[in-house]
Short mmCIF file of C-alpha atoms and ligand atoms in Angstrom, two decimals:
data_model
loop_
_atom_site.label_atom_id
_atom_site.label_comp_id
_atom_site.label_asym_id
_atom_site.label_seq_id
_atom_site.Cartn_x
_atom_site.Cartn_y
_atom_site.Cartn_z
CA UNK A 18 -48.18 -2.38 -43.95
CA UNK A 19 -51.18 -4.62 -43.44
CA UNK A 20 -53.40 -5.89 -46.16
CA UNK A 21 -55.67 -3.35 -47.83
CA UNK A 22 -58.90 -4.32 -46.11
CA UNK A 23 -60.18 -7.05 -43.91
CA UNK A 24 -63.28 -7.24 -46.07
CA UNK A 25 -61.31 -8.46 -49.04
CA UNK A 26 -59.20 -10.98 -47.18
CA UNK A 27 -61.34 -13.89 -48.31
CA UNK A 28 -61.22 -12.64 -51.87
CA UNK A 29 -57.47 -12.26 -51.64
CA UNK A 30 -57.02 -15.78 -50.42
CA UNK A 31 -59.10 -17.00 -53.35
CA UNK A 32 -57.15 -14.85 -55.81
CA UNK A 33 -53.88 -15.95 -54.33
CA UNK A 34 -54.85 -19.61 -54.59
CA UNK A 35 -55.29 -18.98 -58.28
CA UNK A 36 -52.16 -16.90 -58.48
CA UNK A 37 -49.97 -19.53 -56.92
CA UNK A 38 -50.89 -21.48 -59.93
CA UNK A 39 -50.20 -18.54 -62.21
CA UNK A 40 -46.85 -17.63 -60.74
CA UNK A 41 -44.83 -20.68 -61.49
CA UNK A 42 -41.80 -20.36 -63.71
CA UNK A 43 -42.40 -20.79 -67.36
CA UNK A 44 -40.18 -23.19 -69.23
CA UNK A 45 -39.90 -20.62 -71.99
CA UNK A 46 -38.58 -17.91 -69.67
CA UNK A 47 -34.97 -17.43 -70.81
CA UNK A 48 -33.97 -15.52 -67.68
CA UNK A 49 -34.63 -18.52 -65.54
CA UNK A 50 -33.11 -21.97 -65.47
CA UNK A 51 -34.93 -25.04 -64.31
CA UNK A 52 -35.06 -25.94 -60.64
CA UNK A 53 -32.38 -28.53 -61.24
CA UNK A 54 -30.10 -26.00 -62.91
CA UNK A 55 -30.65 -23.51 -60.09
CA UNK A 56 -29.82 -26.11 -57.51
CA UNK A 57 -26.75 -27.17 -59.44
CA UNK A 58 -25.60 -23.57 -59.86
CA UNK A 59 -26.12 -22.93 -56.18
CA UNK A 60 -24.21 -26.05 -55.24
CA UNK A 61 -21.17 -24.83 -57.15
CA UNK A 62 -20.95 -21.59 -55.15
CA UNK A 63 -19.61 -22.34 -51.71
CA UNK A 64 -21.23 -20.23 -49.05
CA UNK A 65 -19.46 -19.46 -45.82
CA UNK A 66 -20.83 -21.59 -42.98
CA UNK A 67 -22.65 -19.57 -40.31
CA UNK A 68 -23.46 -20.66 -36.78
CA UNK A 69 -26.75 -19.05 -35.75
CA UNK A 70 -26.94 -17.13 -32.47
CA UNK A 71 -28.83 -18.71 -29.57
CA UNK A 72 -32.60 -18.51 -29.25
CA UNK A 73 -33.69 -15.30 -27.56
CA UNK A 74 -30.29 -13.63 -28.10
CA UNK A 75 -29.79 -9.92 -27.46
CA UNK A 76 -29.72 -7.47 -30.37
CA UNK A 77 -27.30 -4.73 -29.33
CA UNK A 78 -27.08 -1.20 -30.68
CA UNK A 79 -23.97 -0.99 -32.87
CA UNK A 80 -20.72 0.59 -31.78
CA UNK A 81 -20.27 2.61 -34.96
CA UNK A 82 -21.03 6.02 -36.37
CA UNK A 83 -24.56 6.49 -37.66
CA UNK A 84 -26.39 9.48 -39.09
CA UNK A 85 -27.87 12.03 -36.72
CA UNK A 86 -31.02 14.14 -37.12
CA UNK A 87 -31.75 16.97 -34.66
CA UNK A 88 -35.20 18.39 -35.34
CA UNK A 89 -36.92 21.36 -33.67
CA UNK A 90 -40.52 21.04 -34.78
CA UNK A 91 -43.73 23.03 -34.46
CA UNK A 92 -46.95 21.06 -34.72
CA UNK A 93 -49.90 23.29 -35.64
CA UNK A 94 -53.03 21.12 -35.56
CA UNK A 95 -55.42 23.99 -36.33
CA UNK A 96 -53.44 25.04 -39.38
CA UNK A 97 -52.71 21.39 -40.24
CA UNK A 98 -48.99 21.92 -40.60
CA UNK A 99 -45.83 20.30 -39.29
CA UNK A 100 -42.49 21.93 -39.81
CA UNK A 101 -39.35 23.26 -38.25
CA UNK A 102 -35.59 23.27 -38.40
CA UNK A 103 -33.49 20.19 -39.11
CA UNK A 104 -29.78 19.70 -38.45
CA UNK A 105 -28.61 16.58 -40.23
CA UNK A 106 -25.12 15.24 -39.49
CA UNK A 107 -24.09 12.53 -41.91
CA UNK A 108 -21.27 11.10 -43.95
CA UNK A 109 -20.70 9.50 -47.31
CA UNK A 110 -20.91 5.78 -46.51
CA UNK A 111 -20.31 4.70 -50.11
CA UNK A 112 -17.18 4.25 -52.17
CA UNK A 113 -18.23 6.92 -54.67
CA UNK A 114 -17.88 10.70 -54.59
CA UNK A 115 -21.25 12.41 -54.00
CA UNK A 116 -21.80 15.54 -56.10
CA UNK A 117 -25.48 15.62 -55.28
CA UNK A 118 -27.78 14.29 -52.59
CA UNK A 119 -31.22 12.81 -53.02
CA UNK A 120 -33.81 13.48 -50.34
CA UNK A 121 -37.41 12.37 -50.12
CA UNK A 122 -40.30 14.72 -49.33
CA UNK A 123 -43.39 12.51 -49.24
CA UNK A 124 -45.97 15.07 -47.97
CA UNK A 125 -45.77 16.90 -51.31
CA UNK A 126 -47.32 13.87 -52.97
CA UNK A 127 -50.58 14.59 -51.18
CA UNK A 128 -50.87 17.75 -53.23
CA UNK A 129 -52.67 15.98 -56.04
CA UNK A 130 -51.28 12.50 -56.54
CA UNK A 131 -53.15 10.86 -53.72
CA UNK A 132 -56.53 9.86 -55.09
CA UNK A 133 -58.01 9.71 -51.61
CA UNK A 134 -56.77 13.16 -50.73
CA UNK A 135 -58.60 14.61 -53.70
CA UNK A 136 -61.92 13.59 -52.18
CA UNK A 137 -61.47 15.75 -49.10
CA UNK A 138 -61.33 19.49 -48.75
CA UNK A 139 -57.88 19.86 -47.19
CA UNK A 140 -55.75 17.89 -49.56
CA UNK A 141 -52.28 18.85 -48.42
CA UNK A 142 -49.80 20.58 -50.65
CA UNK A 143 -46.21 21.07 -51.68
CA UNK A 144 -43.78 21.21 -48.76
CA UNK A 145 -41.93 24.48 -48.32
CA UNK A 146 -38.22 23.66 -48.07
CA UNK A 147 -35.74 26.52 -47.60
CA UNK A 148 -32.44 27.70 -46.13
CA UNK A 149 -30.51 24.55 -47.02
CA UNK A 150 -26.95 25.05 -45.80
CA UNK A 151 -23.98 22.71 -46.13
CA UNK A 152 -21.65 23.41 -43.18
CA UNK A 153 -18.63 23.18 -45.52
CA UNK A 154 -19.76 25.59 -48.24
CA UNK A 155 -22.82 27.56 -47.19
CA UNK A 156 -26.23 27.75 -48.91
CA UNK A 157 -27.09 25.17 -51.55
CA UNK A 158 -29.92 24.91 -54.05
CA UNK A 159 -32.29 22.08 -54.69
CA UNK A 160 -34.75 21.08 -57.37
CA UNK A 161 -37.67 18.70 -57.44
CA UNK A 162 -37.45 15.79 -59.81
CA UNK A 163 -39.78 16.57 -62.73
CA UNK A 164 -41.07 13.00 -62.67
CA UNK A 165 -41.67 12.72 -58.92
CA UNK A 166 -42.23 15.71 -56.68
CA UNK A 167 -41.22 13.69 -53.60
CA UNK A 168 -37.67 13.46 -54.96
CA UNK A 169 -35.44 16.40 -54.02
CA UNK A 170 -32.04 16.81 -55.68
CA UNK A 171 -29.52 18.91 -53.77
CA UNK A 172 -26.50 20.08 -55.77
CA UNK A 173 -23.53 20.18 -53.42
CA UNK A 174 -21.18 23.18 -53.69
CA UNK A 175 -18.31 20.80 -53.00
CA UNK A 176 -18.32 17.05 -53.60
CA UNK A 177 -18.52 14.81 -50.53
CA UNK A 178 -15.73 12.24 -50.63
CA UNK A 179 -16.16 8.66 -49.39
CA UNK A 180 -16.05 8.71 -45.59
CA UNK A 181 -16.27 12.53 -45.41
CA UNK A 182 -18.68 14.04 -42.86
CA UNK A 183 -20.79 17.17 -43.18
CA UNK A 184 -23.85 18.84 -41.67
CA UNK A 185 -26.85 19.94 -43.65
CA UNK A 186 -29.35 22.33 -42.04
CA UNK A 187 -32.74 23.18 -43.52
CA UNK A 188 -36.22 24.43 -42.71
CA UNK A 189 -39.42 22.84 -43.90
CA UNK A 190 -43.17 23.26 -43.57
CA UNK A 191 -45.42 20.38 -44.64
CA UNK A 192 -49.20 20.43 -44.95
CA UNK A 193 -51.19 17.68 -43.27
CA UNK A 194 -54.04 16.39 -45.44
CA UNK A 195 -57.44 15.46 -44.00
CA UNK A 196 -57.08 11.85 -44.81
CA UNK A 197 -57.59 8.64 -42.82
CA UNK A 198 -54.13 7.36 -43.68
CA UNK A 199 -50.61 6.93 -42.37
CA UNK A 200 -50.05 10.64 -43.10
CA UNK A 201 -53.14 12.67 -42.35
CA UNK A 202 -55.84 13.79 -39.95
CA UNK A 203 -58.97 11.71 -39.33
CA UNK A 204 -61.25 11.28 -36.35
CA UNK A 205 -59.22 13.80 -34.34
CA UNK A 206 -56.03 11.71 -34.74
CA UNK A 207 -53.04 13.20 -36.56
CA UNK A 208 -50.76 10.53 -38.03
CA UNK A 209 -47.55 12.39 -38.88
CA UNK A 210 -45.27 9.96 -40.68
CA UNK A 211 -42.72 10.25 -43.50
CA UNK A 212 -43.11 13.96 -42.97
CA UNK A 213 -39.64 15.60 -43.04
CA UNK A 214 -37.07 15.66 -45.85
CA UNK A 215 -34.97 12.54 -45.28
CA UNK A 216 -31.83 11.37 -47.10
CA UNK A 217 -32.51 8.61 -49.63
CA UNK A 218 -30.38 5.47 -49.77
CA UNK A 219 -27.34 5.31 -52.06
CA UNK A 220 -26.97 1.81 -53.49
CA UNK A 221 -24.64 0.42 -56.15
CA UNK A 222 -23.67 3.74 -57.63
CA UNK A 223 -26.98 5.61 -57.58
CA UNK A 224 -29.65 7.10 -55.35
CA UNK A 225 -32.64 4.85 -54.81
CA UNK A 226 -35.96 6.70 -55.16
CA UNK A 227 -38.71 4.18 -55.69
CA UNK A 228 -42.09 5.74 -56.48
CA UNK A 229 -44.62 6.15 -53.66
CA UNK A 230 -47.74 4.02 -53.72
CA UNK A 231 -50.77 3.84 -51.49
CA UNK A 232 -51.06 0.19 -50.65
CA UNK A 233 -47.43 -0.56 -49.86
CA UNK A 234 -44.17 1.13 -49.13
CA UNK A 235 -41.26 2.69 -50.93
CA UNK A 236 -39.52 3.91 -47.77
CA UNK A 237 -35.80 3.17 -47.64
CA UNK A 238 -33.36 4.94 -45.35
CA UNK A 239 -30.35 4.58 -43.09
CA UNK A 240 -30.52 4.09 -39.36
CA UNK A 241 -29.91 7.33 -37.46
CA UNK A 242 -30.04 8.80 -33.97
CA UNK A 243 -32.93 11.26 -33.63
CA UNK A 244 -33.12 14.16 -31.16
CA UNK A 245 -36.53 15.76 -31.58
CA UNK A 246 -38.31 18.68 -29.93
CA UNK A 247 -41.98 19.22 -30.71
CA UNK A 248 -43.92 22.33 -29.68
CA UNK A 249 -47.69 21.82 -29.68
CA UNK A 250 -50.78 23.45 -28.18
CA UNK A 251 -51.39 22.21 -24.65
CA UNK A 252 -53.68 19.20 -24.36
CA UNK A 253 -52.24 16.97 -27.07
CA UNK A 254 -51.05 13.46 -26.25
CA UNK A 255 -48.12 12.17 -28.33
CA UNK A 256 -47.13 8.69 -29.42
CA UNK A 257 -43.72 8.68 -31.10
CA UNK A 258 -40.74 6.70 -32.25
CA UNK A 259 -38.27 6.64 -29.34
CA UNK A 260 -38.97 7.85 -25.83
CA UNK A 261 -40.14 11.10 -24.23
CA UNK A 262 -37.36 12.73 -22.23
CA UNK A 263 -39.19 15.80 -20.94
CA UNK A 264 -42.17 18.08 -21.44
CA UNK A 265 -42.59 21.73 -20.42
CA UNK A 266 -45.79 23.80 -20.44
CA UNK A 267 -45.69 27.56 -21.02
CA UNK A 268 -48.30 30.03 -22.31
CA UNK A 269 -50.78 27.49 -23.60
CA UNK A 270 -48.05 25.49 -25.35
CA UNK A 271 -46.30 22.29 -24.40
CA UNK A 272 -42.82 21.41 -25.63
CA UNK A 273 -41.78 17.76 -25.67
CA UNK A 274 -38.31 16.28 -26.11
CA UNK A 275 -37.84 12.83 -27.59
CA UNK A 276 -34.76 10.67 -28.11
CA UNK A 277 -34.85 7.83 -30.63
CA UNK A 278 -31.57 5.95 -31.04
CA UNK A 279 -30.79 3.68 -34.01
CA UNK A 280 -34.04 3.99 -35.94
CA UNK A 281 -34.51 4.48 -39.67
CA UNK A 282 -37.31 7.03 -39.32
CA UNK A 283 -39.01 9.22 -36.74
CA UNK A 284 -42.82 9.47 -36.74
CA UNK A 285 -45.58 10.47 -34.36
CA UNK A 286 -49.33 10.35 -33.81
CA UNK A 287 -51.02 13.04 -31.74
CA UNK A 288 -54.53 13.70 -30.54
CA UNK A 289 -56.43 15.66 -27.93
CA UNK A 290 -58.63 12.59 -27.58
CA UNK A 291 -55.93 9.99 -26.95
CA UNK A 292 -56.20 7.82 -23.90
CA UNK A 293 -52.89 6.09 -23.14
CA UNK A 294 -52.53 2.79 -21.33
CA UNK A 295 -49.12 1.31 -20.53
CA UNK A 296 -47.87 -2.13 -19.57
CA UNK A 297 -44.31 -3.25 -18.90
CA UNK A 298 -43.44 -6.38 -20.88
CA UNK A 299 -40.07 -7.77 -19.79
CA UNK A 300 -38.53 -4.31 -19.76
CA UNK A 301 -40.29 -3.01 -22.87
CA UNK A 302 -42.86 -0.29 -22.17
CA UNK A 303 -45.83 -1.03 -24.42
CA UNK A 304 -48.10 2.00 -24.80
CA UNK A 305 -51.58 1.70 -26.29
CA UNK A 306 -53.30 4.84 -27.60
CA UNK A 307 -56.96 5.08 -28.59
CA UNK A 308 -59.56 7.81 -29.00
CA UNK A 309 -61.71 8.55 -25.95
CA UNK A 310 -63.94 10.58 -28.23
CA UNK A 311 -64.95 7.71 -30.49
CA UNK A 312 -64.08 4.52 -28.62
CA UNK A 313 -64.57 1.17 -30.30
CA UNK A 314 -66.20 -0.13 -27.09
CA UNK A 315 -67.85 1.72 -24.18
CA UNK A 316 -65.06 0.86 -21.72
CA UNK A 317 -62.42 -0.42 -24.19
CA UNK A 318 -61.35 -3.24 -21.87
CA UNK A 319 -61.90 -5.97 -24.47
CA UNK A 320 -59.83 -4.17 -27.10
CA UNK A 321 -57.05 -3.08 -24.74
CA UNK A 322 -56.76 -6.55 -23.15
CA UNK A 323 -56.50 -8.08 -26.61
CA UNK A 324 -53.88 -5.58 -27.80
CA UNK A 325 -51.70 -6.15 -24.74
CA UNK A 326 -52.01 -9.94 -25.08
CA UNK A 327 -50.98 -9.78 -28.74
CA UNK A 328 -48.08 -7.40 -27.98
CA UNK A 329 -46.86 -9.61 -25.14
CA UNK A 330 -47.05 -12.83 -27.17
CA UNK A 331 -45.50 -11.16 -30.24
CA UNK A 332 -42.55 -9.76 -28.28
CA UNK A 333 -41.97 -13.16 -26.69
CA UNK A 334 -42.43 -15.20 -29.88
CA UNK A 335 -40.30 -12.92 -32.08
CA UNK A 336 -37.78 -12.27 -29.32
CA UNK A 337 -37.14 -15.98 -29.06
CA UNK A 338 -37.17 -16.65 -32.81
CA UNK A 339 -35.33 -13.54 -34.14
CA UNK A 340 -33.61 -11.94 -31.13
CA UNK A 341 -34.96 -9.70 -28.37
CA UNK A 342 -36.64 -6.38 -29.18
CA UNK A 343 -33.78 -3.93 -28.55
CA UNK A 344 -35.75 -0.73 -27.84
CA UNK A 345 -37.29 0.53 -24.61
CA UNK A 346 -40.75 1.29 -25.98
CA UNK A 347 -43.33 0.12 -28.46
CA UNK A 348 -46.37 2.29 -29.21
CA UNK A 349 -49.62 0.89 -30.61
CA UNK A 350 -52.07 3.41 -32.04
CA UNK A 351 -55.66 2.48 -32.88
CA UNK A 352 -56.43 4.89 -35.68
CA UNK A 353 -58.65 5.25 -38.71
CA UNK A 354 -56.65 4.12 -41.75
CA UNK A 355 -57.42 2.98 -45.26
CA UNK A 356 -55.42 -0.18 -44.70
CA UNK A 357 -55.47 -2.61 -41.79
CA UNK A 358 -52.20 -1.34 -40.33
CA UNK A 359 -48.86 0.34 -40.90
CA UNK A 360 -45.47 -0.08 -39.29
CA UNK A 361 -42.88 2.46 -38.25
CA UNK A 362 -39.87 2.17 -35.96
CA UNK A 363 -41.11 1.65 -32.38
CA UNK A 364 -44.66 2.54 -33.45
CA UNK A 365 -47.49 0.72 -35.21
CA UNK A 366 -50.77 2.07 -36.53
CA UNK A 367 -53.65 -0.37 -36.40
CA UNK A 368 -57.15 -0.11 -37.81
CA UNK A 369 -59.66 -2.80 -38.29
CA UNK A 370 -62.31 -1.10 -40.24
CA UNK A 371 -63.19 2.53 -40.73
CA UNK A 372 -66.90 2.88 -40.17
CA UNK A 373 -69.16 5.91 -40.23
CA UNK A 374 -67.67 8.95 -38.57
CA UNK A 375 -64.43 7.07 -37.81
CA UNK A 376 -65.89 4.89 -35.09
CA UNK A 377 -63.78 1.74 -35.16
CA UNK A 378 -65.13 -1.75 -34.75
CA UNK A 379 -62.79 -4.52 -33.63
CA UNK A 380 -64.89 -7.46 -32.50
CA UNK A 381 -64.40 -10.29 -33.14
CA UNK A 382 -60.70 -9.77 -32.49
CA UNK A 383 -59.24 -12.09 -35.15
CA UNK A 384 -58.49 -9.28 -37.62
CA UNK A 385 -57.05 -7.03 -34.93
CA UNK A 386 -54.85 -9.85 -33.67
CA UNK A 387 -53.62 -10.78 -37.13
CA UNK A 388 -52.89 -7.19 -38.06
CA UNK A 389 -51.17 -6.28 -34.79
CA UNK A 390 -48.87 -9.32 -34.73
CA UNK A 391 -48.00 -8.54 -38.38
CA UNK A 392 -47.12 -4.89 -37.68
CA UNK A 393 -45.09 -5.87 -34.63
CA UNK A 394 -43.25 -8.43 -36.80
CA UNK A 395 -42.14 -5.48 -38.95
CA UNK A 396 -40.14 -4.18 -36.00
CA UNK A 397 -37.60 -6.88 -36.96
CA UNK A 398 -38.15 -6.93 -40.75
CA UNK A 399 -38.14 -3.26 -41.75
CA UNK A 400 -37.21 -1.70 -38.41
CA UNK A 401 -34.14 -3.57 -37.19
CA UNK A 402 -33.16 -4.99 -40.58
CA UNK A 403 -34.03 -2.55 -43.32
CA UNK A 404 -34.63 -3.35 -46.97
CA UNK A 405 -35.80 -1.59 -50.11
CA UNK A 406 -39.53 -2.11 -49.65
CA UNK A 407 -40.41 -0.73 -53.08
CA UNK A 408 -37.79 -2.70 -55.03
CA UNK A 409 -37.94 -5.94 -53.03
CA UNK A 410 -41.30 -5.93 -51.25
CA UNK A 411 -41.14 -9.66 -50.55
CA UNK A 412 -38.19 -9.19 -48.15
CA UNK A 413 -40.32 -6.74 -46.18
CA UNK A 414 -43.93 -7.94 -46.51
CA UNK A 415 -43.65 -11.67 -47.29
CA UNK A 416 -41.18 -12.26 -44.49
CA UNK A 417 -43.33 -10.20 -42.11
CA UNK A 418 -46.49 -12.05 -43.17
CA UNK A 419 -44.63 -15.22 -42.23
CA UNK A 420 -43.98 -13.77 -38.75
CA UNK A 421 -47.76 -14.01 -38.22
CA UNK A 422 -47.33 -17.78 -38.36
CA UNK A 423 -44.42 -17.59 -35.91
CA UNK A 424 -46.81 -15.76 -33.57
CA UNK A 425 -49.53 -18.41 -34.00
CA UNK A 426 -46.93 -21.19 -33.64
CA UNK A 427 -46.01 -19.61 -30.31
CA UNK A 428 -49.67 -19.66 -29.19
CA UNK A 429 -49.99 -23.23 -30.46
CA UNK A 430 -53.06 -25.48 -30.27
CA UNK A 431 -56.17 -24.87 -32.31
CA UNK A 432 -55.36 -21.25 -33.11
CA UNK A 433 -52.17 -22.40 -34.85
CA UNK A 434 -53.99 -25.24 -36.63
CA UNK A 435 -56.54 -22.74 -37.94
CA UNK A 436 -54.00 -20.23 -39.20
CA UNK A 437 -51.60 -22.66 -40.81
CA UNK A 438 -54.28 -24.03 -43.15
CA UNK A 439 -53.47 -23.19 -46.73
CA UNK A 440 -49.79 -22.38 -46.21
CA UNK A 441 -48.20 -25.81 -45.79
CA UNK A 442 -46.46 -27.66 -48.60
CA UNK A 443 -49.28 -30.20 -48.52
CA UNK A 444 -51.85 -27.40 -48.99
CA UNK A 445 -50.26 -25.50 -51.83
CA UNK A 446 -48.06 -26.41 -54.72
CA UNK A 447 -46.31 -23.14 -55.52
CA UNK A 448 -45.34 -24.54 -58.94
CA UNK A 449 -48.84 -25.45 -60.12
CA UNK A 450 -49.91 -23.69 -63.30
CA UNK A 451 -53.45 -22.67 -64.22
CA UNK A 452 -53.15 -20.35 -67.19
CA UNK A 453 -56.85 -20.57 -68.04
CA UNK A 454 -57.83 -19.06 -64.73
CA UNK A 455 -55.20 -16.38 -65.10
CA UNK A 456 -56.64 -15.43 -68.49
CA UNK A 457 -60.16 -15.35 -67.03
CA UNK A 458 -58.87 -12.87 -64.46
CA UNK A 459 -57.75 -10.66 -67.34
CA UNK A 460 -54.06 -10.70 -66.50
CA UNK A 461 -51.82 -11.00 -69.54
CA UNK A 462 -49.35 -13.84 -69.36
CA UNK A 463 -46.43 -11.62 -70.30
CA UNK A 464 -47.24 -9.42 -67.30
CA UNK A 465 -46.89 -12.27 -64.84
CA UNK A 466 -43.56 -12.83 -63.19
CA UNK A 467 -42.95 -16.21 -61.64
CA UNK A 468 -40.75 -14.62 -59.01
CA UNK A 469 -41.40 -13.04 -55.64
CA UNK A 470 -38.31 -10.83 -55.65
CA UNK A 471 -39.57 -8.24 -58.12
CA UNK A 472 -40.43 -4.57 -57.52
CA UNK A 473 -43.94 -3.27 -56.92
CA UNK A 474 -43.92 -1.71 -60.39
CA UNK A 475 -43.73 -5.16 -62.02
CA UNK A 476 -47.07 -6.30 -60.62
CA UNK A 477 -49.94 -5.90 -63.10
CA UNK A 478 -52.54 -4.95 -60.47
CA UNK A 479 -52.66 -4.00 -56.79
CA UNK A 480 -54.79 -7.06 -56.07
CA UNK A 481 -52.15 -9.24 -57.67
CA UNK A 482 -49.39 -7.52 -55.71
CA UNK A 483 -51.27 -7.96 -52.43
CA UNK A 484 -52.18 -11.57 -53.02
CA UNK A 485 -48.74 -12.56 -54.24
CA UNK A 486 -46.51 -10.63 -51.82
CA UNK A 487 -48.62 -11.09 -48.68
CA UNK A 488 -50.09 -14.51 -49.20
CA UNK A 489 -47.95 -16.49 -51.64
CA UNK A 490 -44.89 -15.00 -49.98
CA UNK A 491 -46.14 -16.11 -46.59
CA UNK A 492 -46.65 -19.65 -47.91
CA UNK A 493 -43.18 -19.57 -49.49
CA UNK A 494 -41.56 -18.60 -46.19
CA UNK A 495 -43.55 -21.19 -44.27
CA UNK A 496 -42.60 -23.87 -46.77
CA UNK A 497 -38.95 -22.86 -46.35
CA UNK A 498 -39.48 -23.43 -42.61
CA UNK A 499 -40.92 -26.86 -43.37
CA UNK A 500 -38.00 -27.69 -45.65
CA UNK A 501 -35.38 -26.61 -43.09
CA UNK A 502 -37.15 -27.53 -39.87
CA UNK A 503 -38.54 -24.86 -37.57
CA UNK A 504 -35.52 -24.50 -35.28
CA UNK A 505 -33.07 -24.35 -38.18
CA UNK A 506 -35.12 -21.79 -40.09
CA UNK A 507 -35.61 -19.59 -37.04
CA UNK A 508 -31.87 -19.90 -36.39
CA UNK A 509 -31.16 -18.66 -39.91
CA UNK A 510 -33.54 -15.72 -39.43
CA UNK A 511 -31.81 -14.89 -36.13
CA UNK A 512 -28.46 -14.96 -37.91
CA UNK A 513 -29.87 -12.69 -40.66
CA UNK A 514 -31.22 -10.21 -38.10
CA UNK A 515 -27.98 -10.31 -36.09
CA UNK A 516 -25.79 -9.76 -39.14
CA UNK A 517 -27.86 -6.95 -40.69
CA UNK A 518 -29.27 -5.33 -37.53
CA UNK A 519 -29.47 -1.53 -38.02
CA UNK A 520 -28.33 -1.94 -41.63
CA UNK A 521 -30.09 -2.62 -44.93
CA UNK A 522 -30.11 -6.04 -46.57
CA UNK A 523 -31.20 -7.41 -49.94
CA UNK A 524 -32.37 -10.80 -51.17
CA UNK A 525 -28.81 -11.94 -51.86
CA UNK A 526 -27.84 -11.12 -48.26
CA UNK A 527 -30.87 -13.05 -46.98
CA UNK A 528 -30.02 -16.12 -49.07
CA UNK A 529 -26.33 -16.12 -48.16
CA UNK A 530 -27.24 -16.19 -44.46
CA UNK A 531 -29.98 -18.79 -44.98
CA UNK A 532 -27.77 -21.20 -46.91
CA UNK A 533 -24.80 -20.40 -44.69
CA UNK A 534 -26.85 -21.62 -41.73
CA UNK A 535 -28.77 -24.57 -43.16
CA UNK A 536 -26.30 -25.74 -45.79
CA UNK A 537 -26.61 -26.06 -49.56
CA UNK A 538 -27.63 -29.67 -49.87
CA UNK A 539 -31.29 -29.39 -48.84
CA UNK A 540 -32.99 -30.30 -52.13
CA UNK A 541 -36.44 -29.20 -50.95
CA UNK A 542 -35.16 -25.78 -49.96
CA UNK A 543 -33.05 -25.46 -53.11
CA UNK A 544 -36.10 -26.29 -55.23
CA UNK A 545 -38.33 -23.78 -53.44
CA UNK A 546 -35.82 -20.95 -53.64
CA UNK A 547 -34.96 -21.81 -57.23
CA UNK A 548 -38.64 -21.64 -58.20
CA UNK A 549 -39.66 -18.53 -56.32
CA UNK A 550 -36.67 -16.20 -56.36
CA UNK A 551 -34.86 -14.70 -59.31
CA UNK A 552 -31.89 -13.88 -57.06
CA UNK A 553 -29.39 -16.65 -56.46
CA UNK A 554 -27.16 -16.66 -53.39
ZN1 ZN B 12 -46.74 -5.34 -43.58
#
C-alpha cells in the first residue's frame, strides 16, 4: 500500500525525522542488548554462506504442488454484489493435524467497521457463505469469530493429517460498498479485492488472523493457481490478476475466463468507463486502465506516457536487482482511492488525489511516479515473496519503500540525488534520541518501540506507523545498502527472492539470507540491524 495521502507526505517526513530520534533503543529496555552484545551474539551463530544469483536472473515458477482455487463468479454491478461457487483444492502443509480451518472474509468488515463506509449509503454487509462441503466427509459448519467477523472457523468432520489433500467447495455472496477504496465502487470503477473466502496461513502451530486495518495490510496467504470465470453484463472492461483466456457474449452478458498461476490472491477492477492501453515490455504485457468518463487530462497522453515510463523503468530496475518479473502481465489501474496506491498480485491500484466527483489530478507527476514504482516494487516483496504484512509490516512496506530508491538509482542523475536526500547514513542517525519532542507529540514513552519488526498493533498512532514503517524503514534499508555496498545488498535481496519465491518469509529468513550473502563481520551492518530489529538471525 502507498502512503495515506500525498498531502501529508511533507508532514510525515517531518514526523519521521523526529521519530527516528524517538525510536532508538533504550538502555533500560531489558528485552534488548546493546549493539555490541547483538553483534557479538550474531558473530557466535554461524550462518551458512550463500552465493547470490546473477543480476537479472530468472525467477521460475516452482515445480511443486500448490493450492488451487477454481471460482465461477457472477459480478452484478447494479446490485453491487460479487459471488459464486468456489472449489478449493488444498493440503495440510504443516506438521500438525488440522481439526479446523481458518478462512478470511474481508468484505463483511465493511458492514459497520469501516468508518469510511459508514459515511455512504451503500455500506456493504455480511457475506453470505453457504454449502461448505469437504470432499471427504460432506457438509461442514462454520462460525464467525466473535471478536472479528472477517475470521471464519470451519470445523472439519474429519481431521486433516499433515500432507493430506482435500477439496472444499462453497458458495458466497459479498456486498460491494460504495467506497473509494481497494474494495468498493467509486467513480464508476469497481475495485473487487480480498473479496472471496480465502484460507488463512498456518504458522508455528496456529492460524494467523491479524486484524484488518484501513491504512495498511493484514493479508497473508499461500500461493495458489487460480482458474476464474466471471459473468458480467456486457460492456464492462476487466483488469485482473493473471491473464484473460477467453470471453463469450450471450444474451446481454459476457463471460470471461482468467488463469492466474502461482499468485497469493486473485483480484479484479471493472468498469464500463475503462479505456485500456497496452505496451509490451520485454515480454511483459503492461496494461493501463483509466476512466474515459472522468479523465485526469483531456487526452491522457501525459499520464499514460508517464505510467508506461515508470512501469518500464521499474521492471528493468527491479528485474536486474531482484530477478526478472516472472508473470506475463502487469495491470495498472488509475482509480479513486483513499490512499495513494495498493498492490495485488499482477495488479496495482494507483491514485494521486481524489478530488471533487472523483476526477483525478496527477500533474506534476512526481507523486504518481513515486507511488507507481512503490506498488510495482510490491510485486517482488508481497507478491513473489510473501510475508505477514500485519505482524511484520516492515518486511512488506519498509523493504518496498526502499525499492523506490532502487528505481531512482536506476534512473540516476539529479532525480536520484533529489530522492536520496534524507535517507543516507550521513543524513540520519537512526540511533539519535529526542525524548522531549516525542513527549510534545503526545506519544507516551512506554508506547514507543525502538524496533521496526513489530506488528501494526504495537504502533501508538497511524501517523507513527506510517512515518516509521514507510520512512524510517526506507532509510534503514538504504543504510544497509550503504553498509554492504549496492551490488552486495542487491545480491542478497536477489538471493532472498530466489530462496523464498512463491513462499512466505519472516524477518529471521531475511536476515539469514542477508548475512549468508554479505558475511557476519560487517560492523556497520551488524550495528544497524542490532539497533533496528528485535529479531536476530
Ligand atoms: Zn506499500
